[in-house]
PDB file of C-alpha atoms in Angstrom:
ATOM      1  CA  GLU A   1      -2.888   5.084 -10.013  1.00  0.00           C
ATOM      2  CA  LEU A   2      -3.159   8.865  -9.110  1.00  0.00           C
ATOM      3  CA  LYS A   3       0.006  10.867 -10.565  1.00  0.00           C
ATOM      4  CA  VAL A   4       0.366  14.491  -9.665  1.00  0.00           C
ATOM      5  CA  GLU A   5       2.437  16.721 -11.263  1.00  0.00           C
ATOM      6  CA  GLN A   6       3.477  20.485 -10.618  1.00  0.00           C
ATOM      7  CA  ASN A   7       5.316  22.776 -12.956  1.00  0.00           C
ATOM      8  CA  PRO A   8       7.775  24.218 -13.021  1.00  0.00           C
ATOM      9  CA  LEU A   9       9.886  22.232 -10.964  1.00  0.00           C
ATOM     10  CA  PHE A  10      12.278  25.069 -10.451  1.00  0.00           C
ATOM     11  CA  LEU A  11      11.850  28.822 -10.341  1.00  0.00           C
ATOM     12  CA  SER A  12      13.529  31.330  -9.917  1.00  0.00           C
ATOM     13  CA  MET A  13      12.339  35.150  -9.678  1.00  0.00           C
ATOM     14  CA  GLN A  14      12.778  38.427  -8.700  1.00  0.00           C
ATOM     15  CA  GLU A  15      11.155  40.449  -5.658  1.00  0.00           C
ATOM     16  CA  GLY A  16       8.321  42.087  -6.560  1.00  0.00           C
ATOM     17  CA  LYS A  17       7.471  39.952  -9.250  1.00  0.00           C
ATOM     18  CA  ASN A  18       4.372  37.612  -9.460  1.00  0.00           C
ATOM     19  CA  TYR A  19       3.938  34.001 -10.136  1.00  0.00           C
ATOM     20  CA  THR A  20       1.739  30.868 -10.534  1.00  0.00           C
ATOM     21  CA  ILE A  21       2.833  27.064  -9.694  1.00  0.00           C
ATOM     22  CA  TYR A  22       0.576  24.647 -11.341  1.00  0.00           C
ATOM     23  CA  CYS A  23      -0.674  21.171  -9.621  1.00  0.00           C
ATOM     24  CA  ASN A  24      -2.614  18.931 -12.474  1.00  0.00           C
ATOM     25  CA  TYR A  25      -3.775  15.386 -11.012  1.00  0.00           C
ATOM     26  CA  SER A  26      -4.772  12.579 -12.621  1.00  0.00           C
ATOM     27  CA  THR A  27      -7.873  11.320 -10.913  1.00  0.00           C
ATOM     28  CA  THR A  28     -11.154  12.411  -9.004  1.00  0.00           C
ATOM     29  CA  SER A  29     -10.495  14.133  -5.747  1.00  0.00           C
ATOM     30  CA  ASP A  30     -12.019  17.134  -4.020  1.00  0.00           C
ATOM     31  CA  ARG A  31      -9.332  17.723  -1.342  1.00  0.00           C
ATOM     32  CA  LEU A  32      -5.918  19.131  -2.070  1.00  0.00           C
ATOM     33  CA  TYR A  33      -3.278  20.302   0.214  1.00  0.00           C
ATOM     34  CA  TRP A  34      -0.299  22.902  -0.494  1.00  0.00           C
ATOM     35  CA  TYR A  35       2.714  22.646   1.553  1.00  0.00           C
ATOM     36  CA  ARG A  36       6.075  24.498   2.089  1.00  0.00           C
ATOM     37  CA  GLN A  37       9.386  22.734   3.195  1.00  0.00           C
ATOM     38  CA  ASP A  38      12.654  24.743   3.817  1.00  0.00           C
ATOM     39  CA  PRO A  39      15.661  23.348   3.170  1.00  0.00           C
ATOM     40  CA  GLY A  40      16.844  20.166   5.330  1.00  0.00           C
ATOM     41  CA  LYS A  41      13.651  20.554   7.163  1.00  0.00           C
ATOM     42  CA  SER A  42      10.228  19.309   7.495  1.00  0.00           C
ATOM     43  CA  LEU A  43       7.072  20.143   5.812  1.00  0.00           C
ATOM     44  CA  GLU A  44       4.558  23.381   7.218  1.00  0.00           C
ATOM     45  CA  SER A  45       0.968  22.884   6.226  1.00  0.00           C
ATOM     46  CA  LEU A  46      -0.098  25.990   3.984  1.00  0.00           C
ATOM     47  CA  PHE A  47      -3.854  25.511   2.749  1.00  0.00           C
ATOM     48  CA  VAL A  48      -6.556  23.101   2.725  1.00  0.00           C
ATOM     49  CA  LEU A  49      -8.763  23.230  -0.341  1.00  0.00           C
ATOM     50  CA  LEU A  50     -11.992  20.764   0.229  1.00  0.00           C
ATOM     51  CA  SER A  51     -14.127  21.631  -2.388  1.00  0.00           C
ATOM     52  CA  ASN A  52     -14.243  22.991  -6.311  1.00  0.00           C
ATOM     53  CA  GLY A  53     -13.893  26.610  -6.467  1.00  0.00           C
ATOM     54  CA  ALA A  54     -11.781  26.615  -3.102  1.00  0.00           C
ATOM     55  CA  VAL A  55     -10.076  29.873  -2.640  1.00  0.00           C
ATOM     56  CA  LYS A  56      -7.718  30.204   0.201  1.00  0.00           C
ATOM     57  CA  GLN A  57      -5.277  33.301   0.727  1.00  0.00           C
ATOM     58  CA  GLU A  58      -2.472  33.885   3.309  1.00  0.00           C
ATOM     59  CA  GLY A  59      -0.322  36.595   3.152  1.00  0.00           C
ATOM     60  CA  ARG A  60       1.367  36.645  -0.533  1.00  0.00           C
ATOM     61  CA  LEU A  61       0.413  33.356  -1.278  1.00  0.00           C
ATOM     62  CA  MET A  62      -3.207  32.089  -2.578  1.00  0.00           C
ATOM     63  CA  ALA A  63      -4.284  28.861  -3.609  1.00  0.00           C
ATOM     64  CA  SER A  64      -7.368  27.765  -5.716  1.00  0.00           C
ATOM     65  CA  LEU A  65      -8.800  24.366  -6.537  1.00  0.00           C
ATOM     66  CA  ASP A  66     -10.612  23.297 -10.077  1.00  0.00           C
ATOM     67  CA  THR A  67     -11.669  19.685  -9.638  1.00  0.00           C
ATOM     68  CA  LYS A  68     -13.443  19.355 -13.145  1.00  0.00           C
ATOM     69  CA  ALA A  69     -10.269  20.414 -14.438  1.00  0.00           C
ATOM     70  CA  ARG A  70      -8.302  18.712 -12.195  1.00  0.00           C
ATOM     71  CA  LEU A  71      -6.010  21.450 -11.315  1.00  0.00           C
ATOM     72  CA  SER A  72      -4.757  23.700  -8.434  1.00  0.00           C
ATOM     73  CA  THR A  73      -2.904  26.554  -8.439  1.00  0.00           C
ATOM     74  CA  LEU A  74      -0.548  28.583  -6.269  1.00  0.00           C
ATOM     75  CA  HIS A  75      -0.280  32.036  -6.711  1.00  0.00           C
ATOM     76  CA  ILE A  76       2.727  34.446  -5.616  1.00  0.00           C
ATOM     77  CA  THR A  77       1.789  38.381  -5.455  1.00  0.00           C
ATOM     78  CA  ALA A  78       4.936  40.237  -4.920  1.00  0.00           C
ATOM     79  CA  ALA A  79       7.568  37.747  -4.273  1.00  0.00           C
ATOM     80  CA  VAL A  80       9.811  38.329  -1.358  1.00  0.00           C
ATOM     81  CA  HIS A  81      13.158  36.570  -0.214  1.00  0.00           C
ATOM     82  CA  ASP A  82      11.487  34.810   2.440  1.00  0.00           C
ATOM     83  CA  LEU A  83       9.146  33.009   0.672  1.00  0.00           C
ATOM     84  CA  SER A  84      12.302  31.014  -0.949  1.00  0.00           C
ATOM     85  CA  ALA A  85      11.502  27.168  -0.431  1.00  0.00           C
ATOM     86  CA  THR A  86       9.971  24.354  -2.238  1.00  0.00           C
ATOM     87  CA  TYR A  87       6.266  24.141  -2.110  1.00  0.00           C
ATOM     88  CA  PHE A  88       4.286  20.670  -2.386  1.00  0.00           C
ATOM     89  CA  CYS A  89       0.850  20.348  -3.718  1.00  0.00           C
ATOM     90  CA  ALA A  90      -0.633  16.860  -2.307  1.00  0.00           C
ATOM     91  CA  VAL A  91      -3.895  14.753  -3.262  1.00  0.00           C
ATOM     92  CA  ASP A  92      -6.213  12.816  -1.248  1.00  0.00           C
ATOM     93  CA  LEU A  93      -6.723   9.697  -3.548  1.00  0.00           C
ATOM     94  CA  LEU A  94      -9.390   8.252  -0.855  1.00  0.00           C
ATOM     95  CA  ALA A  95     -11.313  11.096   0.256  1.00  0.00           C
ATOM     96  CA  GLY A  96     -11.557  11.541   3.876  1.00  0.00           C
ATOM     97  CA  ARG A  97      -8.705   8.908   4.814  1.00  0.00           C
ATOM     98  CA  SER A  98      -6.158  11.291   4.090  1.00  0.00           C
ATOM     99  CA  ARG A  99      -3.949   8.941   2.169  1.00  0.00           C
ATOM    100  CA  LEU A 100      -2.049  11.884   0.087  1.00  0.00           C
ATOM    101  CA  THR A 101      -0.043  11.419  -3.007  1.00  0.00           C
ATOM    102  CA  PHE A 102       2.217  14.354  -3.341  1.00  0.00           C
ATOM    103  CA  GLY A 103       3.717  16.060  -6.705  1.00  0.00           C
ATOM    104  CA  GLU A 104       7.769  16.261  -6.887  1.00  0.00           C
ATOM    105  CA  GLY A 105       7.788  19.595  -5.401  1.00  0.00           C
ATOM    106  CA  THR A 106       8.678  23.224  -7.083  1.00  0.00           C
ATOM    107  CA  GLN A 107      11.977  24.677  -5.540  1.00  0.00           C
ATOM    108  CA  LEU A 108      11.087  28.480  -5.606  1.00  0.00           C
ATOM    109  CA  THR A 109      14.383  30.928  -5.280  1.00  0.00           C
ATOM    110  CA  VAL A 110      13.471  34.732  -4.844  1.00  0.00           C
ATOM    111  CA  ASN A 111      16.270  36.854  -5.664  1.00  0.00           C
ATOM    112  CA  PRO A 112      16.716  40.385  -4.357  1.00  0.00           C
TER     113      PRO A 112
ATOM    114  CA  ASP B   1       3.832  21.994  24.092  1.00  0.00           C
ATOM    115  CA  GLY B   2       1.934  19.714  21.350  1.00  0.00           C
ATOM    116  CA  GLY B   3       3.449  18.416  18.784  1.00  0.00           C
ATOM    117  CA  ILE B   4       5.141  15.552  16.861  1.00  0.00           C
ATOM    118  CA  THR B   5       8.703  14.331  17.903  1.00  0.00           C
ATOM    119  CA  GLN B   6      10.963  11.944  15.933  1.00  0.00           C
ATOM    120  CA  SER B   7      14.150  10.301  17.037  1.00  0.00           C
ATOM    121  CA  PRO B   8      16.893  10.288  16.537  1.00  0.00           C
ATOM    122  CA  LYS B   9      17.464  13.186  14.092  1.00  0.00           C
ATOM    123  CA  TYR B  10      20.355  11.452  12.172  1.00  0.00           C
ATOM    124  CA  LEU B  11      20.873   7.828  12.001  1.00  0.00           C
ATOM    125  CA  PHE B  12      23.918   5.877  10.482  1.00  0.00           C
ATOM    126  CA  ARG B  13      23.325   2.169   9.863  1.00  0.00           C
ATOM    127  CA  LYS B  14      25.450  -0.940   8.445  1.00  0.00           C
ATOM    128  CA  GLU B  15      24.024  -3.005   5.648  1.00  0.00           C
ATOM    129  CA  GLY B  16      22.119  -6.021   7.037  1.00  0.00           C
ATOM    130  CA  GLN B  17      20.856  -4.121  10.016  1.00  0.00           C
ATOM    131  CA  ASN B  18      17.624  -3.425  10.814  1.00  0.00           C
ATOM    132  CA  VAL B  19      17.229  -0.138  12.571  1.00  0.00           C
ATOM    133  CA  THR B  20      14.006   1.432  14.028  1.00  0.00           C
ATOM    134  CA  LEU B  21      12.522   4.987  13.840  1.00  0.00           C
ATOM    135  CA  SER B  22      10.649   6.656  16.518  1.00  0.00           C
ATOM    136  CA  CYS B  23       8.042   8.657  15.900  1.00  0.00           C
ATOM    137  CA  GLU B  24       5.585  10.359  19.375  1.00  0.00           C
ATOM    138  CA  GLN B  25       2.816  12.680  19.224  1.00  0.00           C
ATOM    139  CA  ASN B  26       0.527  14.575  21.810  1.00  0.00           C
ATOM    140  CA  LEU B  27      -1.706  16.006  19.672  1.00  0.00           C
ATOM    141  CA  ASN B  28      -4.346  12.790  20.426  1.00  0.00           C
ATOM    142  CA  HIS B  29      -4.414  12.459  16.387  1.00  0.00           C
ATOM    143  CA  ASP B  30      -5.889   9.262  15.777  1.00  0.00           C
ATOM    144  CA  ALA B  31      -4.074   8.661  12.734  1.00  0.00           C
ATOM    145  CA  MET B  32      -0.460   8.440  11.996  1.00  0.00           C
ATOM    146  CA  TYR B  33       1.969   8.223   8.955  1.00  0.00           C
ATOM    147  CA  TRP B  34       5.396   7.457   7.784  1.00  0.00           C
ATOM    148  CA  TYR B  35       6.550   8.880   4.465  1.00  0.00           C
ATOM    149  CA  ARG B  36      10.524   8.687   2.687  1.00  0.00           C
ATOM    150  CA  GLN B  37      11.685  11.912   0.787  1.00  0.00           C
ATOM    151  CA  ASP B  38      14.645  11.146  -1.614  1.00  0.00           C
ATOM    152  CA  PRO B  39      16.726  14.202  -2.370  1.00  0.00           C
ATOM    153  CA  GLY B  40      14.789  16.369  -5.154  1.00  0.00           C
ATOM    154  CA  GLN B  41      11.712  14.342  -4.796  1.00  0.00           C
ATOM    155  CA  GLY B  42       8.362  14.551  -3.066  1.00  0.00           C
ATOM    156  CA  LEU B  43       6.911  12.139  -0.584  1.00  0.00           C
ATOM    157  CA  ARG B  44       5.995   8.626  -0.975  1.00  0.00           C
ATOM    158  CA  LEU B  45       3.783   6.972   1.762  1.00  0.00           C
ATOM    159  CA  ILE B  46       5.601   3.808   3.473  1.00  0.00           C
ATOM    160  CA  TYR B  47       2.290   2.712   5.551  1.00  0.00           C
ATOM    161  CA  TYR B  48      -0.269   4.387   7.468  1.00  0.00           C
ATOM    162  CA  SER B  49      -2.999   4.157  10.411  1.00  0.00           C
ATOM    163  CA  GLN B  50      -5.863   5.045  11.085  1.00  0.00           C
ATOM    164  CA  ILE B  51      -6.363   3.775  14.549  1.00  0.00           C
ATOM    165  CA  VAL B  52      -4.310   1.842  16.975  1.00  0.00           C
ATOM    166  CA  ASN B  53      -3.930  -1.867  16.355  1.00  0.00           C
ATOM    167  CA  ASP B  54      -4.508  -1.439  12.678  1.00  0.00           C
ATOM    168  CA  PHE B  55      -2.244  -0.058   9.731  1.00  0.00           C
ATOM    169  CA  GLN B  56      -2.110  -0.310   6.026  1.00  0.00           C
ATOM    170  CA  LYS B  57       0.831  -0.447   3.516  1.00  0.00           C
ATOM    171  CA  GLY B  58       1.320   2.687   1.512  1.00  0.00           C
ATOM    172  CA  ASP B  59       3.101   2.620  -1.975  1.00  0.00           C
ATOM    173  CA  ILE B  60       6.697   1.691  -1.008  1.00  0.00           C
ATOM    174  CA  ALA B  61       6.079  -0.710   2.398  1.00  0.00           C
ATOM    175  CA  GLU B  62       8.532  -3.699   0.951  1.00  0.00           C
ATOM    176  CA  GLY B  63      11.342  -3.559   3.292  1.00  0.00           C
ATOM    177  CA  TYR B  64       9.361  -1.510   6.436  1.00  0.00           C
ATOM    178  CA  SER B  65       7.545  -2.751   9.438  1.00  0.00           C
ATOM    179  CA  VAL B  66       5.307  -1.024  11.670  1.00  0.00           C
ATOM    180  CA  SER B  67       3.366  -1.324  14.966  1.00  0.00           C
ATOM    181  CA  ARG B  68       0.601   1.059  16.334  1.00  0.00           C
ATOM    182  CA  GLU B  69       0.109  -0.398  19.991  1.00  0.00           C
ATOM    183  CA  LYS B  70      -0.407   2.648  21.296  1.00  0.00           C
ATOM    184  CA  LYS B  71      -2.018   5.978  20.141  1.00  0.00           C
ATOM    185  CA  GLU B  72       0.828   8.202  20.502  1.00  0.00           C
ATOM    186  CA  SER B  73       3.379   6.165  19.256  1.00  0.00           C
ATOM    187  CA  PHE B  74       3.982   4.808  15.298  1.00  0.00           C
ATOM    188  CA  PRO B  75       7.548   3.376  15.201  1.00  0.00           C
ATOM    189  CA  LEU B  76       8.731   2.538  11.893  1.00  0.00           C
ATOM    190  CA  THR B  77      11.584  -0.563  11.759  1.00  0.00           C
ATOM    191  CA  VAL B  78      13.568  -0.153   8.310  1.00  0.00           C
ATOM    192  CA  THR B  79      14.730  -4.040   7.530  1.00  0.00           C
ATOM    193  CA  SER B  80      17.622  -5.486   6.028  1.00  0.00           C
ATOM    194  CA  ALA B  81      14.953  -6.458   3.325  1.00  0.00           C
ATOM    195  CA  GLN B  82      15.123  -2.447   2.185  1.00  0.00           C
ATOM    196  CA  LYS B  83      17.741  -2.248  -0.534  1.00  0.00           C
ATOM    197  CA  ASN B  84      18.237   1.582  -0.532  1.00  0.00           C
ATOM    198  CA  PRO B  85      16.772   2.724   2.923  1.00  0.00           C
ATOM    199  CA  THR B  86      19.450   5.654   2.672  1.00  0.00           C
ATOM    200  CA  ALA B  87      16.836   8.755   3.150  1.00  0.00           C
ATOM    201  CA  PHE B  88      14.683  11.506   4.849  1.00  0.00           C
ATOM    202  CA  TYR B  89      12.052   9.796   6.989  1.00  0.00           C
ATOM    203  CA  LEU B  90       8.927  12.197   7.952  1.00  0.00           C
ATOM    204  CA  CYS B  91       6.131  11.125  10.330  1.00  0.00           C
ATOM    205  CA  ALA B  92       2.524  12.819  10.451  1.00  0.00           C
ATOM    206  CA  SER B  93      -0.750  12.928  12.305  1.00  0.00           C
ATOM    207  CA  ARG B  94      -4.143  13.951  11.593  1.00  0.00           C
ATOM    208  CA  SER B  95      -7.030  14.604  13.414  1.00  0.00           C
ATOM    209  CA  THR B  96     -10.107  12.249  12.123  1.00  0.00           C
ATOM    210  CA  THR B  97     -12.262  14.596  14.007  1.00  0.00           C
ATOM    211  CA  GLY B  98     -13.262  17.976  13.908  1.00  0.00           C
ATOM    212  CA  THR B  99     -12.590  20.582  10.824  1.00  0.00           C
ATOM    213  CA  SER B 100      -9.120  20.104  10.636  1.00  0.00           C
ATOM    214  CA  ASP B 101      -8.218  17.935   7.807  1.00  0.00           C
ATOM    215  CA  THR B 102      -4.341  18.406   7.078  1.00  0.00           C
ATOM    216  CA  GLN B 103      -1.632  16.067   8.200  1.00  0.00           C
ATOM    217  CA  TYR B 104       1.168  17.758  10.762  1.00  0.00           C
ATOM    218  CA  PHE B 105       4.477  16.889   9.947  1.00  0.00           C
ATOM    219  CA  GLY B 106       7.415  16.113  12.206  1.00  0.00           C
ATOM    220  CA  PRO B 107      11.028  17.233  11.938  1.00  0.00           C
ATOM    221  CA  GLY B 108      12.101  14.123  10.483  1.00  0.00           C
ATOM    222  CA  THR B 109      15.022  11.589  10.719  1.00  0.00           C
ATOM    223  CA  ARG B 110      18.049  11.361   8.014  1.00  0.00           C
ATOM    224  CA  LEU B 111      18.975   7.698   7.750  1.00  0.00           C
ATOM    225  CA  THR B 112      22.068   6.772   5.892  1.00  0.00           C
ATOM    226  CA  VAL B 113      23.374   3.287   5.057  1.00  0.00           C
ATOM    227  CA  LEU B 114      27.247   3.254   5.702  1.00  0.00           C
TER     228      LEU B 114
END
């Protein structure tokens, strides 16, 4: 059974600071996804990581994937209040069939 | 204006009733998915369909049923056998061709059992 664990589950940080969210998973997979969810809203796709060593950046967010360590990171640079949301990683259990297993989510609060 | 629509946005059900949640997409995607989200938790897969007239159970299919008669539509029925159906339900779709590999989510339906 695939397990996906995120940490921390709750993160409160000040504007301008840097931080990293970690996503560990228990079985082999080379496809990992990051999503953002605002309170009461649906999920928005942030990154799709499809191979070992993949790195993608969008604005203040950068995601990476290490399939050997079964680890993905979401790095936040110089946080701003607009980044406050819950961030989920998801792993594809059946490569190519997109049967995703989600982590519990990291609730990020960026304080002014 | 392409996208995924779900209706209704809010749904109230009495115990013992079956209800059907609608999911429609005009993205021409082959694959569609239903997830359940409980407060403070991640998403759990209920059912998914890779092609019309075919679907597979996800991790928590008991008490739910689906159909996939048209490419655009993937309705979810929450039956009276589902013991704790109060949750946020999200539908998603994905293209199985081309380079885009991500799932796109609809706005969700919030179901409450009275």
